[in-house]
Amino acid sequence: MNWISNYVRPTINSFFSRREVPENLWTKCESCGTMLFHRELADSLNVCTNCGFHMNLRPRQRFHSLFDLGLYSEIPVPGPVADPLQFRDQKRYPDRLRAAQKATGEIEAMLVAEGEIGRTPVVAAAQDFAFMAGSMGMYVGNAFLAGVERAIATGRPFIVFSAAGGARMQEGILSLMQMPRTTVGVEMLRDAGLPYIVVLTNPTTGGVTASFAMLGDIQIAEPGALICFAGPRVIEQTIREKLPEGFQSAEYLLEHGMLDRVVHRRDMRDELITILRMLMGLPPAVRGELPPPGPVQTAEPPAAPDAPPAAPDGGTPKP
């Protein structure tokens, strides 16, 4: 009996027991509800393989797919004063920051890096919507200006991927001050004659839309991205009317002249390479690996003049 209870029964129970499945193996599409396996989703850059919906892409994932060989260097960002207003709602502001840092593994809502895209050196910044909805506070303003200053110092184009719910209310007027600060940064790039490209992702709203996100030399958006100042729900509640289908979507803005391109995420890198090299006056990008260098061609030395014939008696020949 002991053998059955101690060995056979636990073995049978473990065989038929339900295996634990990690929570992050499957992701549900926010648009069509399809369950997507994590490897399939990673291969498609967080784009639903069923309906094509573009889910949020974290900055490090985006940079890995954007830069050549996934190699880039982070640009340090000066940290602002922590909780200058001593703000508190349901939680203290420092507690919210620590919770967001623990959940995302990032310091703040924007990451700035430099590297090469199609062998073209660039500086890029990306907002992290997973960090307090990508809201723009003093740190994001500092990060944007750090990217601008690095781009000017190295003579490189500056690319920004926006994804935000607007300004960060916990920082009050100090958050709103980042709107003119980032606008000044864009003017610094223009004075330096450097391209500034904005890629608007879903969603880009509020103070971010009203500042640096709509000031690019080239405005690109991902398909279906919500791009607005006030969201459709707020507008409908204010005017008490139903908005048109697709209002404030990337396609709607493209149709009405607010954007230059709507580009699928899988094609974004190639599109940026083409635009960057055109704006920088560079030749078209070389696709694939560079060919090995050919043999060095050296000029042949000139032939020596014919020697004069020798005299028969061994003396000096007459001219």
mmCIF file of C-alpha atoms in Angstrom:
data_model
loop_
_atom_site.group_PDB
_atom_site.id
_atom_site.type_symbol
_atom_site.label_atom_id
_atom_site.label_comp_id
_atom_site.label_asym_id
_atom_site.label_seq_id
_atom_site.Cartn_x
_atom_site.Cartn_y
_atom_site.Cartn_z
ATOM 1 C CA MET A 1 0.000 0.000 0.000
ATOM 2 C CA ASN A 2 2.857 2.342 0.798
ATOM 3 C CA TRP A 3 4.404 1.659 -2.606
ATOM 4 C CA ILE A 4 1.141 2.501 -4.368
ATOM 5 C CA SER A 5 0.475 5.639 -2.337
ATOM 6 C CA ASN A 6 4.072 6.850 -2.316
ATOM 7 C CA TYR A 7 5.051 6.127 -5.916
ATOM 8 C CA VAL A 8 2.270 5.003 -8.266
ATOM 9 C CA ARG A 9 -0.372 7.555 -7.317
ATOM 10 C CA PRO A 10 1.971 10.613 -7.429
ATOM 11 C CA THR A 11 3.311 9.406 -10.782
ATOM 12 C CA ILE A 12 -0.187 9.103 -12.251
ATOM 13 C CA ASN A 13 -1.235 12.450 -10.796
ATOM 14 C CA SER A 14 1.825 14.200 -12.197
ATOM 15 C CA PHE A 15 1.218 12.618 -15.603
ATOM 16 C CA PHE A 16 -2.364 13.832 -15.820
ATOM 17 C CA SER A 17 -1.869 17.087 -13.960
ATOM 18 C CA ARG A 18 -2.259 20.320 -15.843
ATOM 19 C CA ARG A 19 1.064 21.830 -16.803
ATOM 20 C CA GLU A 20 1.699 25.427 -15.911
ATOM 21 C CA VAL A 21 1.948 27.678 -18.964
ATOM 22 C CA PRO A 22 3.790 31.002 -18.707
ATOM 23 C CA GLU A 23 1.472 33.972 -19.047
ATOM 24 C CA ASN A 24 3.479 35.661 -21.807
ATOM 25 C CA LEU A 25 3.333 32.817 -24.350
ATOM 26 C CA TRP A 26 0.139 34.095 -25.972
ATOM 27 C CA THR A 27 -1.064 37.616 -26.732
ATOM 28 C CA LYS A 28 -4.573 38.599 -27.754
ATOM 29 C CA CYS A 29 -4.865 41.021 -30.659
ATOM 30 C CA GLU A 30 -6.520 44.236 -29.489
ATOM 31 C CA SER A 31 -8.374 44.576 -32.783
ATOM 32 C CA CYS A 32 -9.601 41.151 -33.929
ATOM 33 C CA GLY A 33 -9.098 39.083 -30.758
ATOM 34 C CA THR A 34 -6.843 36.475 -32.387
ATOM 35 C CA MET A 35 -4.523 34.651 -29.981
ATOM 36 C CA LEU A 36 -0.946 35.053 -31.237
ATOM 37 C CA PHE A 37 2.001 32.908 -30.139
ATOM 38 C CA HIS A 38 4.858 34.997 -28.758
ATOM 39 C CA ARG A 39 7.430 33.831 -31.315
ATOM 40 C CA GLU A 40 5.075 34.514 -34.190
ATOM 41 C CA LEU A 41 4.344 37.958 -32.765
ATOM 42 C CA ALA A 42 8.037 38.750 -32.303
ATOM 43 C CA ASP A 43 8.827 37.718 -35.887
ATOM 44 C CA SER A 44 6.102 40.054 -37.169
ATOM 45 C CA LEU A 45 7.333 42.994 -35.001
ATOM 46 C CA ASN A 46 4.144 42.977 -32.914
ATOM 47 C CA VAL A 47 1.865 43.153 -35.953
ATOM 48 C CA CYS A 48 -1.181 40.860 -35.911
ATOM 49 C CA THR A 49 -0.769 38.212 -38.599
ATOM 50 C CA ASN A 50 -4.545 37.939 -38.958
ATOM 51 C CA CYS A 51 -5.763 41.539 -39.313
ATOM 52 C CA GLY A 52 -2.528 43.555 -39.579
ATOM 53 C CA PHE A 53 -3.163 45.596 -36.433
ATOM 54 C CA HIS A 54 0.024 47.318 -35.226
ATOM 55 C CA MET A 55 0.429 46.731 -31.493
ATOM 56 C CA ASN A 56 2.765 48.772 -29.324
ATOM 57 C CA LEU A 57 6.443 48.034 -29.854
ATOM 58 C CA ARG A 58 8.851 48.714 -27.006
ATOM 59 C CA PRO A 59 11.791 51.057 -27.788
ATOM 60 C CA ARG A 60 14.472 48.373 -27.436
ATOM 61 C CA GLN A 61 12.568 46.025 -29.743
ATOM 62 C CA ARG A 62 12.166 48.837 -32.246
ATOM 63 C CA PHE A 63 15.830 49.797 -32.138
ATOM 64 C CA HIS A 64 16.874 46.163 -32.519
ATOM 65 C CA SER A 65 14.870 45.915 -35.750
ATOM 66 C CA LEU A 66 15.864 49.396 -36.938
ATOM 67 C CA PHE A 67 19.641 49.633 -36.545
ATOM 68 C CA ASP A 68 22.101 47.632 -38.611
ATOM 69 C CA LEU A 69 22.654 44.224 -36.968
ATOM 70 C CA GLY A 70 20.584 45.503 -34.025
ATOM 71 C CA LEU A 71 23.608 47.407 -32.704
ATOM 72 C CA TYR A 72 23.230 50.821 -31.084
ATOM 73 C CA SER A 73 24.598 52.913 -28.222
ATOM 74 C CA GLU A 74 22.333 54.576 -25.684
ATOM 75 C CA ILE A 75 22.737 58.307 -25.177
ATOM 76 C CA PRO A 76 22.776 59.352 -21.504
ATOM 77 C CA VAL A 77 19.965 61.628 -20.370
ATOM 78 C CA PRO A 78 20.322 64.063 -17.445
ATOM 79 C CA GLY A 79 17.800 63.214 -14.751
ATOM 80 C CA PRO A 80 15.381 65.934 -13.613
ATOM 81 C CA VAL A 81 14.359 66.808 -10.067
ATOM 82 C CA ALA A 82 12.224 63.983 -8.685
ATOM 83 C CA ASP A 83 8.611 64.889 -7.831
ATOM 84 C CA PRO A 84 9.075 68.684 -7.736
ATOM 85 C CA LEU A 85 5.368 69.319 -7.007
ATOM 86 C CA GLN A 86 5.002 66.615 -4.316
ATOM 87 C CA PHE A 87 2.053 65.367 -6.358
ATOM 88 C CA ARG A 88 -0.307 62.789 -4.959
ATOM 89 C CA ASP A 89 -3.576 61.337 -6.270
ATOM 90 C CA GLN A 90 -4.509 57.755 -5.427
ATOM 91 C CA LYS A 91 -0.743 57.110 -5.196
ATOM 92 C CA ARG A 92 2.295 59.255 -4.612
ATOM 93 C CA TYR A 93 4.065 60.178 -7.846
ATOM 94 C CA PRO A 94 7.373 58.503 -6.822
ATOM 95 C CA ASP A 95 5.438 55.295 -6.125
ATOM 96 C CA ARG A 96 3.936 55.416 -9.632
ATOM 97 C CA LEU A 97 7.374 55.929 -11.127
ATOM 98 C CA ARG A 98 8.842 52.981 -9.233
ATOM 99 C CA ALA A 99 5.929 50.758 -10.276
ATOM 100 C CA ALA A 100 6.390 51.726 -13.928
ATOM 101 C CA GLN A 101 10.140 51.143 -13.727
ATOM 102 C CA LYS A 102 9.597 47.711 -12.218
ATOM 103 C CA ALA A 103 6.982 46.752 -14.816
ATOM 104 C CA THR A 104 8.960 47.944 -17.857
ATOM 105 C CA GLY A 105 12.581 47.658 -16.790
ATOM 106 C CA GLU A 106 13.193 51.191 -18.094
ATOM 107 C CA ILE A 107 14.157 54.376 -16.290
ATOM 108 C CA GLU A 108 11.568 56.551 -18.029
ATOM 109 C CA ALA A 109 9.259 56.890 -21.019
ATOM 110 C CA MET A 110 11.822 57.712 -23.732
ATOM 111 C CA LEU A 111 14.961 55.937 -24.933
ATOM 112 C CA VAL A 112 17.585 57.746 -27.042
ATOM 113 C CA ALA A 113 20.267 55.945 -29.038
ATOM 114 C CA GLU A 114 22.676 56.323 -31.942
ATOM 115 C CA GLY A 115 23.782 53.859 -34.574
ATOM 116 C CA GLU A 116 23.598 53.185 -38.301
ATOM 117 C CA ILE A 117 20.572 52.502 -40.491
ATOM 118 C CA GLY A 118 21.571 51.162 -43.879
ATOM 119 C CA ARG A 119 25.127 52.366 -43.133
ATOM 120 C CA THR A 120 23.807 55.883 -42.517
ATOM 121 C CA PRO A 121 24.673 57.209 -39.017
ATOM 122 C CA VAL A 122 21.605 58.529 -37.184
ATOM 123 C CA VAL A 123 20.318 59.484 -33.749
ATOM 124 C CA ALA A 124 16.922 58.051 -32.793
ATOM 125 C CA ALA A 125 14.498 58.440 -29.894
ATOM 126 C CA ALA A 126 11.461 56.302 -29.091
ATOM 127 C CA GLN A 127 8.710 56.722 -26.524
ATOM 128 C CA ASP A 128 7.594 53.772 -24.420
ATOM 129 C CA PHE A 129 3.804 53.673 -24.145
ATOM 130 C CA ALA A 130 4.098 50.947 -21.498
ATOM 131 C CA PHE A 131 5.724 53.500 -19.154
ATOM 132 C CA MET A 132 2.860 55.624 -17.819
ATOM 133 C CA ALA A 133 1.309 55.774 -21.307
ATOM 134 C CA GLY A 134 4.480 57.339 -22.698
ATOM 135 C CA SER A 135 3.492 60.644 -21.103
ATOM 136 C CA MET A 136 5.836 63.581 -21.587
ATOM 137 C CA GLY A 137 7.402 64.961 -18.445
ATOM 138 C CA MET A 138 10.692 66.657 -17.677
ATOM 139 C CA TYR A 139 12.707 63.499 -18.342
ATOM 140 C CA VAL A 140 11.198 63.069 -21.818
ATOM 141 C CA GLY A 141 11.972 66.723 -22.559
ATOM 142 C CA ASN A 142 15.564 66.196 -21.413
ATOM 143 C CA ALA A 143 15.826 63.022 -23.498
ATOM 144 C CA PHE A 144 14.544 64.759 -26.621
ATOM 145 C CA LEU A 145 17.024 67.614 -26.221
ATOM 146 C CA ALA A 146 19.855 65.171 -25.487
ATOM 147 C CA GLY A 147 19.108 63.496 -28.818
ATOM 148 C CA VAL A 148 18.958 66.860 -30.600
ATOM 149 C CA GLU A 149 22.286 67.996 -29.149
ATOM 150 C CA ARG A 150 23.951 64.698 -30.049
ATOM 151 C CA ALA A 151 22.603 64.879 -33.599
ATOM 152 C CA ILE A 152 23.924 68.427 -34.023
ATOM 153 C CA ALA A 153 27.313 67.585 -32.495
ATOM 154 C CA THR A 154 27.801 64.630 -34.870
ATOM 155 C CA GLY A 155 25.995 66.038 -37.916
ATOM 156 C CA ARG A 156 23.461 63.208 -37.991
ATOM 157 C CA PRO A 157 19.729 63.100 -38.797
ATOM 158 C CA PHE A 158 17.311 62.767 -35.890
ATOM 159 C CA ILE A 159 14.424 60.274 -35.954
ATOM 160 C CA VAL A 160 11.661 60.191 -33.333
ATOM 161 C CA PHE A 161 9.087 57.426 -32.806
ATOM 162 C CA SER A 162 6.174 58.929 -30.894
ATOM 163 C CA ALA A 163 3.720 56.982 -28.716
ATOM 164 C CA ALA A 164 2.097 58.937 -25.918
ATOM 165 C CA GLY A 165 -1.090 59.833 -24.150
ATOM 166 C CA GLY A 166 0.035 63.452 -23.797
ATOM 167 C CA ALA A 167 1.703 65.500 -21.081
ATOM 168 C CA ARG A 168 2.233 64.000 -17.621
ATOM 169 C CA MET A 169 -0.316 65.501 -15.258
ATOM 170 C CA GLN A 170 1.736 64.624 -12.159
ATOM 171 C CA GLU A 171 4.287 67.272 -13.185
ATOM 172 C CA GLY A 172 1.753 70.012 -13.935
ATOM 173 C CA ILE A 173 3.079 73.150 -15.622
ATOM 174 C CA LEU A 174 6.592 71.674 -15.675
ATOM 175 C CA SER A 175 5.289 68.984 -18.000
ATOM 176 C CA LEU A 176 3.583 71.532 -20.268
ATOM 177 C CA MET A 177 6.868 73.459 -20.451
ATOM 178 C CA GLN A 178 8.341 70.537 -22.395
ATOM 179 C CA MET A 179 6.163 71.500 -25.370
ATOM 180 C CA PRO A 180 8.064 74.752 -26.107
ATOM 181 C CA ARG A 181 11.364 73.126 -25.057
ATOM 182 C CA THR A 182 11.047 70.350 -27.620
ATOM 183 C CA THR A 183 9.853 72.856 -30.238
ATOM 184 C CA VAL A 184 13.040 74.856 -29.667
ATOM 185 C CA GLY A 185 14.982 71.614 -30.145
ATOM 186 C CA VAL A 186 13.360 71.118 -33.551
ATOM 187 C CA GLU A 187 14.355 74.675 -34.524
ATOM 188 C CA MET A 188 17.939 73.904 -33.485
ATOM 189 C CA LEU A 189 17.978 70.981 -35.925
ATOM 190 C CA ARG A 190 16.639 73.185 -38.716
ATOM 191 C CA ASP A 191 19.258 75.852 -38.024
ATOM 192 C CA ALA A 192 21.909 73.124 -38.267
ATOM 193 C CA GLY A 193 20.451 71.911 -41.585
ATOM 194 C CA LEU A 194 19.820 68.378 -40.304
ATOM 195 C CA PRO A 195 16.808 66.214 -41.224
ATOM 196 C CA TYR A 196 14.179 65.633 -38.553
ATOM 197 C CA ILE A 197 11.892 62.667 -39.232
ATOM 198 C CA VAL A 198 8.890 61.727 -37.089
ATOM 199 C CA VAL A 199 7.265 58.282 -37.108
ATOM 200 C CA LEU A 200 3.878 58.475 -35.394
ATOM 201 C CA THR A 201 2.717 55.223 -33.817
ATOM 202 C CA ASN A 202 -0.487 54.241 -32.064
ATOM 203 C CA PRO A 203 -1.458 56.292 -30.123
ATOM 204 C CA THR A 204 0.061 59.775 -30.400
ATOM 205 C CA THR A 205 -2.130 62.292 -28.605
ATOM 206 C CA GLY A 206 -2.234 65.384 -26.408
ATOM 207 C CA GLY A 207 0.766 67.622 -25.812
ATOM 208 C CA VAL A 208 3.099 65.357 -27.778
ATOM 209 C CA THR A 209 0.983 65.826 -30.911
ATOM 210 C CA ALA A 210 0.826 69.570 -30.226
ATOM 211 C CA SER A 211 4.625 69.856 -30.072
ATOM 212 C CA PHE A 212 7.482 67.813 -31.517
ATOM 213 C CA ALA A 213 5.404 64.993 -33.042
ATOM 214 C CA MET A 214 3.928 67.153 -35.834
ATOM 215 C CA LEU A 215 6.995 69.266 -36.669
ATOM 216 C CA GLY A 216 9.006 66.790 -38.731
ATOM 217 C CA ASP A 217 10.511 67.503 -42.120
ATOM 218 C CA ILE A 218 8.994 64.152 -43.060
ATOM 219 C CA GLN A 219 5.882 62.867 -41.268
ATOM 220 C CA ILE A 220 5.401 59.077 -41.360
ATOM 221 C CA ALA A 221 2.785 57.020 -39.513
ATOM 222 C CA GLU A 222 2.097 53.349 -38.950
ATOM 223 C CA PRO A 223 -1.202 51.979 -40.309
ATOM 224 C CA GLY A 224 -4.234 52.577 -38.112
ATOM 225 C CA ALA A 225 -2.399 54.827 -35.652
ATOM 226 C CA LEU A 226 -4.576 57.202 -33.625
ATOM 227 C CA ILE A 227 -3.111 60.695 -34.052
ATOM 228 C CA CYS A 228 -4.892 63.599 -32.387
ATOM 229 C CA PHE A 229 -4.857 66.223 -29.658
ATOM 230 C CA ALA A 230 -8.145 65.309 -27.973
ATOM 231 C CA GLY A 231 -9.304 61.721 -28.418
ATOM 232 C CA PRO A 232 -12.499 60.800 -30.267
ATOM 233 C CA ARG A 233 -14.316 59.854 -27.072
ATOM 234 C CA VAL A 234 -13.630 63.277 -25.537
ATOM 235 C CA ILE A 235 -14.805 65.047 -28.695
ATOM 236 C CA GLU A 236 -17.994 62.984 -28.915
ATOM 237 C CA GLN A 237 -18.829 63.727 -25.284
ATOM 238 C CA THR A 238 -18.203 67.435 -25.875
ATOM 239 C CA ILE A 239 -20.112 67.998 -29.116
ATOM 240 C CA ARG A 240 -22.611 65.178 -28.458
ATOM 241 C CA GLU A 241 -22.299 63.890 -32.008
ATOM 242 C CA LYS A 242 -20.930 60.721 -33.570
ATOM 243 C CA LEU A 243 -17.617 61.182 -35.375
ATOM 244 C CA PRO A 244 -16.982 59.819 -38.895
ATOM 245 C CA GLU A 245 -15.558 56.306 -39.218
ATOM 246 C CA GLY A 246 -11.765 56.328 -39.082
ATOM 247 C CA PHE A 247 -11.629 59.935 -37.885
ATOM 248 C CA GLN A 248 -8.132 60.845 -36.544
ATOM 249 C CA SER A 249 -6.581 57.654 -37.948
ATOM 250 C CA ALA A 250 -3.297 57.722 -39.864
ATOM 251 C CA GLU A 251 -5.097 57.027 -43.133
ATOM 252 C CA TYR A 252 -7.557 59.886 -42.501
ATOM 253 C CA LEU A 253 -4.703 62.314 -41.807
ATOM 254 C CA LEU A 254 -2.819 61.167 -44.915
ATOM 255 C CA GLU A 255 -5.910 61.745 -47.053
ATOM 256 C CA HIS A 256 -6.257 65.268 -45.637
ATOM 257 C CA GLY A 257 -2.625 66.271 -46.144
ATOM 258 C CA MET A 258 -1.347 65.964 -42.570
ATOM 259 C CA LEU A 259 1.112 63.138 -43.291
ATOM 260 C CA ASP A 260 3.619 62.263 -46.011
ATOM 261 C CA ARG A 261 3.514 58.477 -45.697
ATOM 262 C CA VAL A 262 1.688 55.619 -44.003
ATOM 263 C CA VAL A 263 4.180 52.755 -43.876
ATOM 264 C CA HIS A 264 3.788 49.187 -42.624
ATOM 265 C CA ARG A 265 6.168 48.330 -39.818
ATOM 266 C CA ARG A 266 7.912 45.618 -41.846
ATOM 267 C CA ASP A 267 8.780 48.226 -44.513
ATOM 268 C CA MET A 268 9.699 51.052 -42.130
ATOM 269 C CA ARG A 269 13.454 50.426 -42.076
ATOM 270 C CA ASP A 270 13.792 50.388 -45.877
ATOM 271 C CA GLU A 271 11.608 53.486 -46.173
ATOM 272 C CA LEU A 272 13.729 55.367 -43.643
ATOM 273 C CA ILE A 273 16.957 54.318 -45.357
ATOM 274 C CA THR A 274 15.713 55.682 -48.685
ATOM 275 C CA ILE A 275 14.510 58.976 -47.179
ATOM 276 C CA LEU A 276 17.612 59.498 -45.041
ATOM 277 C CA ARG A 277 20.065 58.997 -47.878
ATOM 278 C CA MET A 278 18.052 61.268 -50.150
ATOM 279 C CA LEU A 279 17.895 64.068 -47.559
ATOM 280 C CA MET A 280 21.603 63.726 -46.743
ATOM 281 C CA GLY A 281 22.604 63.807 -50.426
ATOM 282 C CA LEU A 282 24.033 60.277 -50.325
ATOM 283 C CA PRO A 283 23.908 57.667 -53.106
ATOM 284 C CA PRO A 284 21.233 54.940 -52.904
ATOM 285 C CA ALA A 285 21.813 52.320 -50.233
ATOM 286 C CA VAL A 286 23.672 49.135 -51.087
ATOM 287 C CA ARG A 287 21.418 46.178 -50.286
ATOM 288 C CA GLY A 288 22.959 43.136 -48.654
ATOM 289 C CA GLU A 289 26.607 42.734 -47.766
ATOM 290 C CA LEU A 290 29.224 45.022 -49.256
ATOM 291 C CA PRO A 291 31.276 43.321 -52.021
ATOM 292 C CA PRO A 292 34.893 42.472 -51.168
ATOM 293 C CA PRO A 293 37.428 45.049 -52.341
ATOM 294 C CA GLY A 294 38.954 44.305 -55.731
ATOM 295 C CA PRO A 295 42.695 44.091 -56.481
ATOM 296 C CA VAL A 296 44.559 47.377 -56.431
ATOM 297 C CA GLN A 297 45.406 48.504 -59.966
ATOM 298 C CA THR A 298 48.942 49.917 -60.177
ATOM 299 C CA ALA A 299 50.330 51.760 -63.198
ATOM 300 C CA GLU A 300 53.058 49.909 -65.114
ATOM 301 C CA PRO A 301 56.474 51.658 -65.029
ATOM 302 C CA PRO A 302 57.504 53.231 -68.363
ATOM 303 C CA ALA A 303 59.796 51.146 -70.555
ATOM 304 C CA ALA A 304 63.512 52.019 -70.415
ATOM 305 C CA PRO A 305 64.945 53.624 -73.607
ATOM 306 C CA ASP A 306 66.998 51.413 -75.927
ATOM 307 C CA ALA A 307 70.718 51.436 -75.127
ATOM 308 C CA PRO A 308 72.999 52.790 -77.921
ATOM 309 C CA PRO A 309 74.983 50.128 -79.860
ATOM 310 C CA ALA A 310 78.507 49.444 -78.624
ATOM 311 C CA ALA A 311 81.550 50.366 -80.791
ATOM 312 C CA PRO A 312 83.328 47.448 -82.495
ATOM 313 C CA ASP A 313 86.646 48.249 -80.845
ATOM 314 C CA GLY A 314 85.107 48.613 -77.425
ATOM 315 C CA GLY A 315 85.463 52.402 -77.524
ATOM 316 C CA THR A 316 82.785 55.002 -77.134
ATOM 317 C CA PRO A 317 80.190 54.913 -79.910
ATOM 318 C CA LYS A 318 79.877 57.983 -82.135
ATOM 319 C CA PRO A 319 76.626 59.883 -81.968
#
